[in-house]
Amino acid sequence: MKVKALIIALFIITFSQTSFSQVLITTTLPDSISHWEKTNKVGLDINEIAFVNWSVGGNNSVTLLGKGNFIRKYTRKNVSWVNELIMRYGHNSQEGQEPRKTDDQVQVNSTYGYRRDTISNWYYSAKFNFNSQFANGYSYPNKDHAISGPFAPAYIFLGVGAEYVRKEWGFNAYISPLTDKTTLVLDQYLADQGAFGVEKAVKDEEGNIIKQGKKSRTELGMLFTSQLKRQVFKNIMMDQRLTLYTDYLNNFGNIDINWQFAFDMTVNEYVKANIGANIIYDHDIKATEERGDEVVTVGPKMQLKQMLGVGLSYTF
């Protein structure tokens, strides 16, 4: 009996240890580990003014601005790949005049970076940028000829360099000593005018076109970009972007400037107010002025766009 009891006891101990070991080594692993982060943000700004028996006069108007910002970021070990799509389109409808475009932008940014180790803030980087618009633009009230349009212009930057990233500051800066800049003007009428720096058409003494204007222009130069995006006050987010470019072969030292800044002020989860501005200076873009009955081309000038709006915003 003692032998039987000892055998039963050993069997129970062995079975218990085996079961306990199985519990310890049994784990549940996820089907896959994603290295992608995504952010989708869409919004609609509305500005409306209406008058009824208003003694000092005024025109009823409604302005709508739709916008979207979509980010896809891949991070794994020493590799970082950030892709961004920005879209904006606005229209104004005012009593007594046809609807007019107020804002128009489509922009694609893609930066691929590799660093030597996981603690370094410096990346060897390649950057691609595309910037154009959705619809024709006019110098209102003149609508005989568009002064801009889809791919007229379109700007493409492609280059290699180094990028400094500080996530805790919301800051990054990129410098490239070798960047190709391509300007596209696919509207032949605008290309013949030499718009946006492309080579204009050759005409005879009577104004007939002998040789059509070129639809593209290629430059090789140095590019610097930076972005600072961080919370500056409670419920206020600042986004500042700066782009500087100079061409090596054509007037080296003339710097093209594109500076954007915006403040997003959160009212609640869905309602936001925003204020911002965009300043552009491009030596190749000539301004025009009306002198008497003629429109003459003058030198480049600073371009300024200001934005102020309140509307709905949804992030997913």
Tab-separated table of C-alpha atoms in Angstrom:
chain	number	residue	atom	x	y	z
A	1	MET	CA	0.000	0.000	0.000
A	2	LYS	CA	2.833	2.344	0.823
A	3	VAL	CA	4.382	1.691	-2.583
A	4	LYS	CA	1.059	2.398	-4.341
A	5	ALA	CA	0.601	5.625	-2.377
A	6	LEU	CA	4.126	6.741	-3.258
A	7	ILE	CA	3.563	6.051	-6.977
A	8	ILE	CA	0.255	7.965	-6.976
A	9	ALA	CA	1.891	10.920	-5.202
A	10	LEU	CA	4.750	11.044	-7.729
A	11	PHE	CA	2.244	10.901	-10.626
A	12	ILE	CA	0.204	13.809	-9.194
A	13	ILE	CA	3.343	15.944	-8.645
A	14	THR	CA	4.629	15.245	-12.178
A	15	PHE	CA	1.254	16.031	-13.773
A	16	SER	CA	0.926	19.254	-11.771
A	17	GLN	CA	4.396	20.475	-12.782
A	18	THR	CA	3.772	19.682	-16.436
A	19	SER	CA	0.443	21.575	-16.428
A	20	PHE	CA	2.012	24.549	-14.659
A	21	SER	CA	4.856	24.696	-17.181
A	22	GLN	CA	2.388	24.702	-20.059
A	23	VAL	CA	0.555	27.665	-18.549
A	24	LEU	CA	3.789	29.633	-18.248
A	25	ILE	CA	4.975	29.179	-21.825
A	26	THR	CA	1.591	29.737	-23.499
A	27	THR	CA	1.451	33.286	-24.921
A	28	THR	CA	-0.728	35.165	-27.372
A	29	LEU	CA	1.158	37.055	-30.079
A	30	PRO	CA	-0.384	39.653	-32.391
A	31	ASP	CA	-0.916	38.604	-35.977
A	32	SER	CA	1.378	41.392	-37.203
A	33	ILE	CA	3.283	44.412	-35.915
A	34	SER	CA	2.699	47.591	-37.952
A	35	HIS	CA	5.460	50.140	-38.314
A	36	TRP	CA	3.090	52.662	-39.916
A	37	GLU	CA	1.470	55.638	-38.209
A	38	LYS	CA	-1.359	57.458	-39.927
A	39	THR	CA	-3.171	60.745	-39.375
A	40	ASN	CA	-6.187	61.922	-41.371
A	41	LYS	CA	-7.581	65.402	-40.819
A	42	VAL	CA	-10.400	67.012	-42.807
A	43	GLY	CA	-12.113	70.342	-42.227
A	44	LEU	CA	-14.596	72.863	-43.571
A	45	ASP	CA	-14.340	76.580	-42.788
A	46	ILE	CA	-17.435	78.748	-43.253
A	47	ASN	CA	-17.672	82.534	-43.410
A	48	GLU	CA	-21.111	84.052	-44.017
A	49	ILE	CA	-22.488	87.579	-43.904
A	50	ALA	CA	-26.061	88.639	-44.666
A	51	PHE	CA	-27.909	91.974	-44.618
A	52	VAL	CA	-31.616	92.776	-44.275
A	53	ASN	CA	-32.664	96.425	-44.502
A	54	TRP	CA	-29.113	97.387	-43.508
A	55	SER	CA	-29.004	101.175	-43.718
A	56	VAL	CA	-25.307	101.517	-44.607
A	57	GLY	CA	-25.490	98.845	-47.328
A	58	GLY	CA	-23.476	95.711	-48.051
A	59	ASN	CA	-23.492	92.547	-50.152
A	60	ASN	CA	-24.523	89.127	-48.909
A	61	SER	CA	-21.696	86.591	-49.235
A	62	VAL	CA	-20.754	83.043	-48.303
A	63	THR	CA	-17.228	81.627	-48.336
A	64	LEU	CA	-16.491	77.912	-48.020
A	65	LEU	CA	-13.023	76.394	-47.642
A	66	GLY	CA	-12.500	72.645	-47.656
A	67	LYS	CA	-9.164	71.257	-46.528
A	68	GLY	CA	-7.482	67.942	-45.844
A	69	ASN	CA	-4.175	66.817	-44.363
A	70	PHE	CA	-3.162	63.152	-44.611
A	71	ILE	CA	0.076	61.778	-43.115
A	72	ARG	CA	1.616	58.329	-43.422
A	73	LYS	CA	4.780	57.697	-41.414
A	74	TYR	CA	6.894	54.542	-41.460
A	75	THR	CA	9.440	54.032	-38.674
A	76	ARG	CA	11.569	50.925	-38.142
A	77	LYS	CA	14.970	50.796	-36.445
A	78	ASN	CA	17.131	53.389	-38.254
A	79	VAL	CA	14.701	54.092	-41.096
A	80	SER	CA	12.120	56.890	-41.264
A	81	TRP	CA	9.782	57.595	-44.185
A	82	VAL	CA	7.275	60.442	-43.864
A	83	ASN	CA	4.608	61.118	-46.518
A	84	GLU	CA	2.136	64.005	-46.440
A	85	LEU	CA	-0.723	65.120	-48.681
A	86	ILE	CA	-2.159	68.630	-48.236
A	87	MET	CA	-5.273	69.797	-50.091
A	88	ARG	CA	-7.169	73.108	-49.891
A	89	TYR	CA	-9.918	74.555	-52.056
A	90	GLY	CA	-12.118	77.553	-51.339
A	91	HIS	CA	-14.947	79.403	-53.089
A	92	ASN	CA	-16.682	82.682	-52.440
A	93	SER	CA	-20.239	83.477	-53.558
A	94	GLN	CA	-21.162	87.143	-53.307
A	95	GLU	CA	-24.394	88.860	-54.268
A	96	GLY	CA	-24.118	90.516	-57.651
A	97	GLN	CA	-21.125	88.540	-58.958
A	98	GLU	CA	-20.286	85.031	-60.087
A	99	PRO	CA	-18.523	82.611	-57.678
A	100	ARG	CA	-14.791	83.096	-57.352
A	101	LYS	CA	-11.955	80.896	-56.181
A	102	THR	CA	-10.364	82.006	-52.907
A	103	ASP	CA	-7.810	79.273	-52.179
A	104	ASP	CA	-6.404	76.345	-54.137
A	105	GLN	CA	-3.560	73.989	-53.275
A	106	VAL	CA	-2.468	70.389	-53.692
A	107	GLN	CA	0.881	69.476	-52.176
A	108	VAL	CA	2.729	66.179	-51.728
A	109	ASN	CA	5.772	65.831	-49.458
A	110	SER	CA	7.858	62.685	-49.041
A	111	THR	CA	11.086	62.378	-47.031
A	112	TYR	CA	13.073	59.148	-46.656
A	113	GLY	CA	15.802	59.086	-44.025
A	114	TYR	CA	18.386	56.675	-42.654
A	115	ARG	CA	20.510	57.189	-39.520
A	116	ARG	CA	23.518	55.264	-38.224
A	117	ASP	CA	21.997	54.413	-34.849
A	118	THR	CA	18.723	54.782	-32.974
A	119	ILE	CA	19.869	57.715	-30.792
A	120	SER	CA	21.161	60.047	-33.493
A	121	ASN	CA	19.070	63.076	-34.539
A	122	TRP	CA	20.743	63.262	-37.968
A	123	TYR	CA	19.473	61.383	-41.010
A	124	TYR	CA	20.852	60.881	-44.507
A	125	SER	CA	17.768	61.935	-46.438
A	126	ALA	CA	16.132	62.150	-49.838
A	127	LYS	CA	13.231	64.553	-50.315
A	128	PHE	CA	10.466	64.870	-52.906
A	129	ASN	CA	8.012	67.776	-53.062
A	130	PHE	CA	5.191	68.500	-55.515
A	131	ASN	CA	3.027	71.624	-55.430
A	132	SER	CA	0.233	72.681	-57.798
A	133	GLN	CA	-3.499	73.503	-57.821
A	134	PHE	CA	-6.870	72.035	-58.824
A	135	ALA	CA	-8.513	74.750	-60.944
A	136	ASN	CA	-7.849	77.817	-63.085
A	137	GLY	CA	-7.105	81.132	-61.435
A	138	TYR	CA	-8.078	84.545	-62.828
A	139	SER	CA	-7.245	88.173	-62.276
A	140	TYR	CA	-10.851	89.116	-61.528
A	141	PRO	CA	-12.976	90.545	-63.067
A	142	ASN	CA	-11.013	89.572	-66.204
A	143	LYS	CA	-11.842	85.955	-67.121
A	144	ASP	CA	-10.738	85.978	-70.757
A	145	HIS	CA	-7.538	84.105	-69.960
A	146	ALA	CA	-6.533	82.182	-66.856
A	147	ILE	CA	-3.383	83.375	-65.120
A	148	SER	CA	-2.798	79.916	-63.602
A	149	GLY	CA	-4.241	76.416	-63.722
A	150	PRO	CA	-3.650	72.744	-62.955
A	151	PHE	CA	0.045	72.051	-63.608
A	152	ALA	CA	0.404	75.704	-64.593
A	153	PRO	CA	2.430	76.063	-62.576
A	154	ALA	CA	3.527	72.875	-60.871
A	155	TYR	CA	6.770	72.777	-58.899
A	156	ILE	CA	8.735	69.576	-58.316
A	157	PHE	CA	11.747	69.368	-55.994
A	158	LEU	CA	13.892	66.224	-55.830
A	159	GLY	CA	17.180	66.040	-53.981
A	160	VAL	CA	19.436	64.420	-51.391
A	161	GLY	CA	20.926	65.832	-48.227
A	162	ALA	CA	20.797	65.643	-44.439
A	163	GLU	CA	17.936	66.164	-42.000
A	164	TYR	CA	18.016	67.068	-38.307
A	165	VAL	CA	14.968	65.871	-36.325
A	166	ARG	CA	13.960	66.637	-32.726
A	167	LYS	CA	10.629	64.978	-32.004
A	168	GLU	CA	10.344	66.422	-28.508
A	169	TRP	CA	10.524	69.939	-29.971
A	170	GLY	CA	8.322	69.185	-32.988
A	171	PHE	CA	11.194	70.465	-35.147
A	172	ASN	CA	13.003	69.283	-38.251
A	173	ALA	CA	15.436	70.963	-40.640
A	174	TYR	CA	16.645	69.637	-43.993
A	175	ILE	CA	19.504	70.896	-46.144
A	176	SER	CA	20.391	69.626	-49.597
A	177	PRO	CA	23.392	70.833	-51.608
A	178	LEU	CA	22.023	69.028	-54.664
A	179	THR	CA	18.339	69.534	-55.523
A	180	ASP	CA	16.633	69.537	-58.901
A	181	LYS	CA	13.763	72.009	-59.279
A	182	THR	CA	11.398	71.544	-62.205
A	183	THR	CA	8.773	74.136	-63.074
A	184	LEU	CA	5.903	72.942	-65.278
A	185	VAL	CA	3.568	75.262	-67.196
A	186	LEU	CA	1.409	72.902	-69.247
A	187	ASP	CA	-0.955	75.640	-70.466
A	188	GLN	CA	0.478	76.705	-73.824
A	189	TYR	CA	-0.984	80.219	-73.632
A	190	LEU	CA	0.785	80.833	-70.320
A	191	ALA	CA	3.964	79.163	-71.581
A	192	ASP	CA	3.995	81.506	-74.595
A	193	GLN	CA	3.815	84.436	-72.174
A	194	GLY	CA	6.855	83.146	-70.300
A	195	ALA	CA	4.805	82.773	-67.109
A	196	PHE	CA	6.491	81.464	-63.943
A	197	GLY	CA	9.978	81.678	-65.420
A	198	VAL	CA	9.723	79.359	-68.451
A	199	GLU	CA	11.157	80.446	-71.801
A	200	LYS	CA	8.506	82.478	-73.634
A	201	ALA	CA	7.519	82.220	-77.291
A	202	VAL	CA	9.498	83.847	-80.090
A	203	LYS	CA	7.396	86.241	-82.200
A	204	ASP	CA	7.973	88.112	-85.418
A	205	GLU	CA	7.544	91.850	-85.900
A	206	GLU	CA	3.800	91.439	-86.418
A	207	GLY	CA	3.350	89.449	-83.204
A	208	ASN	CA	2.955	86.035	-84.837
A	209	ILE	CA	4.468	83.141	-82.915
A	210	ILE	CA	7.486	81.647	-84.695
A	211	LYS	CA	8.489	79.307	-81.875
A	212	GLN	CA	6.196	78.321	-79.022
A	213	GLY	CA	7.183	78.853	-75.435
A	214	LYS	CA	8.629	75.977	-73.437
A	215	LYS	CA	6.375	74.198	-70.960
A	216	SER	CA	9.066	73.354	-68.436
A	217	ARG	CA	12.175	74.699	-66.813
A	218	THR	CA	14.848	72.787	-64.903
A	219	GLU	CA	17.173	74.217	-62.286
A	220	LEU	CA	19.873	72.724	-60.064
A	221	GLY	CA	20.573	74.311	-56.737
A	222	MET	CA	20.578	74.253	-52.946
A	223	LEU	CA	17.453	73.663	-50.848
A	224	PHE	CA	16.755	74.318	-47.180
A	225	THR	CA	13.480	73.476	-45.453
A	226	SER	CA	12.368	73.525	-41.836
A	227	GLN	CA	9.203	72.874	-39.864
A	228	LEU	CA	8.280	73.713	-36.282
A	229	LYS	CA	4.993	72.215	-35.126
A	230	ARG	CA	4.186	72.325	-31.432
A	231	GLN	CA	1.674	73.475	-28.849
A	232	VAL	CA	2.433	77.064	-27.812
A	233	PHE	CA	-0.540	77.680	-25.502
A	234	LYS	CA	-3.350	75.563	-24.176
A	235	ASN	CA	-5.512	74.468	-27.135
A	236	ILE	CA	-3.305	76.409	-29.597
A	237	MET	CA	-1.078	74.522	-32.049
A	238	MET	CA	1.504	76.329	-34.195
A	239	ASP	CA	2.723	75.008	-37.548
A	240	GLN	CA	5.519	76.974	-39.227
A	241	ARG	CA	7.220	75.916	-42.462
A	242	LEU	CA	10.062	77.617	-44.319
A	243	THR	CA	11.547	76.785	-47.737
A	244	LEU	CA	14.620	78.503	-49.225
A	245	TYR	CA	16.048	77.677	-52.644
A	246	THR	CA	18.804	79.162	-54.800
A	247	ASP	CA	19.874	78.046	-58.274
A	248	TYR	CA	23.586	77.462	-58.966
A	249	LEU	CA	23.503	78.311	-62.672
A	250	ASN	CA	21.004	81.166	-62.935
A	251	ASN	CA	21.600	84.187	-60.691
A	252	PHE	CA	23.158	82.277	-57.811
A	253	GLY	CA	22.380	84.089	-54.550
A	254	ASN	CA	18.821	85.044	-55.509
A	255	ILE	CA	16.830	83.084	-52.930
A	256	ASP	CA	13.276	81.889	-53.510
A	257	ILE	CA	11.330	82.084	-50.248
A	258	ASN	CA	8.168	80.274	-49.204
A	259	TRP	CA	7.204	80.847	-45.570
A	260	GLN	CA	3.955	79.528	-44.095
A	261	PHE	CA	2.688	79.750	-40.563
A	262	ALA	CA	-0.649	78.837	-39.013
A	263	PHE	CA	-2.228	78.719	-35.568
A	264	ASP	CA	-4.994	76.181	-34.956
A	265	MET	CA	-7.151	77.057	-31.942
A	266	THR	CA	-9.323	74.254	-30.588
A	267	VAL	CA	-12.792	75.194	-29.344
A	268	ASN	CA	-13.946	71.612	-28.800
A	269	GLU	CA	-13.459	68.195	-30.405
A	270	TYR	CA	-14.970	69.282	-33.734
A	271	VAL	CA	-14.893	73.094	-33.854
A	272	LYS	CA	-11.638	74.943	-34.519
A	273	ALA	CA	-10.519	78.442	-35.428
A	274	ASN	CA	-7.387	79.103	-37.447
A	275	ILE	CA	-5.288	82.047	-38.502
A	276	GLY	CA	-2.280	82.013	-40.793
A	277	ALA	CA	-0.334	83.544	-43.649
A	278	ASN	CA	1.804	82.502	-46.608
A	279	ILE	CA	4.626	84.714	-47.905
A	280	ILE	CA	6.291	83.915	-51.239
A	281	TYR	CA	9.128	85.569	-53.109
A	282	ASP	CA	10.277	84.008	-56.382
A	283	HIS	CA	12.716	85.897	-58.605
A	284	ASP	CA	11.327	84.140	-61.703
A	285	ILE	CA	7.721	85.250	-61.179
A	286	LYS	CA	7.170	88.719	-62.594
A	287	ALA	CA	4.373	90.924	-61.317
A	288	THR	CA	2.076	92.991	-63.544
A	289	GLU	CA	0.698	96.488	-63.129
A	290	GLU	CA	-1.976	98.502	-64.921
A	291	ARG	CA	-0.599	101.715	-66.375
A	292	GLY	CA	-3.294	103.639	-68.151
A	293	ASP	CA	-4.980	101.259	-70.557
A	294	GLU	CA	-2.050	98.837	-70.645
A	295	VAL	CA	-0.927	95.970	-68.411
A	296	VAL	CA	2.857	95.958	-68.136
A	297	THR	CA	5.224	93.420	-66.634
A	298	VAL	CA	7.422	94.623	-63.793
A	299	GLY	CA	9.971	92.932	-61.546
A	300	PRO	CA	9.300	90.245	-58.946
A	301	LYS	CA	7.393	91.238	-55.826
A	302	MET	CA	6.587	89.685	-52.491
A	303	GLN	CA	3.338	87.698	-52.530
A	304	LEU	CA	1.172	87.529	-49.418
A	305	LYS	CA	-1.861	85.404	-48.559
A	306	GLN	CA	-3.662	85.772	-45.221
A	307	MET	CA	-6.139	83.278	-43.783
A	308	LEU	CA	-8.664	83.488	-40.959
A	309	GLY	CA	-11.470	81.012	-40.461
A	310	VAL	CA	-13.734	79.132	-38.089
A	311	GLY	CA	-15.179	75.772	-38.974
A	312	LEU	CA	-15.513	72.066	-38.443
A	313	SER	CA	-12.578	69.702	-38.160
A	314	TYR	CA	-12.424	65.927	-37.809
A	315	THR	CA	-9.350	63.789	-37.176
A	316	PHE	CA	-9.319	60.023	-37.665
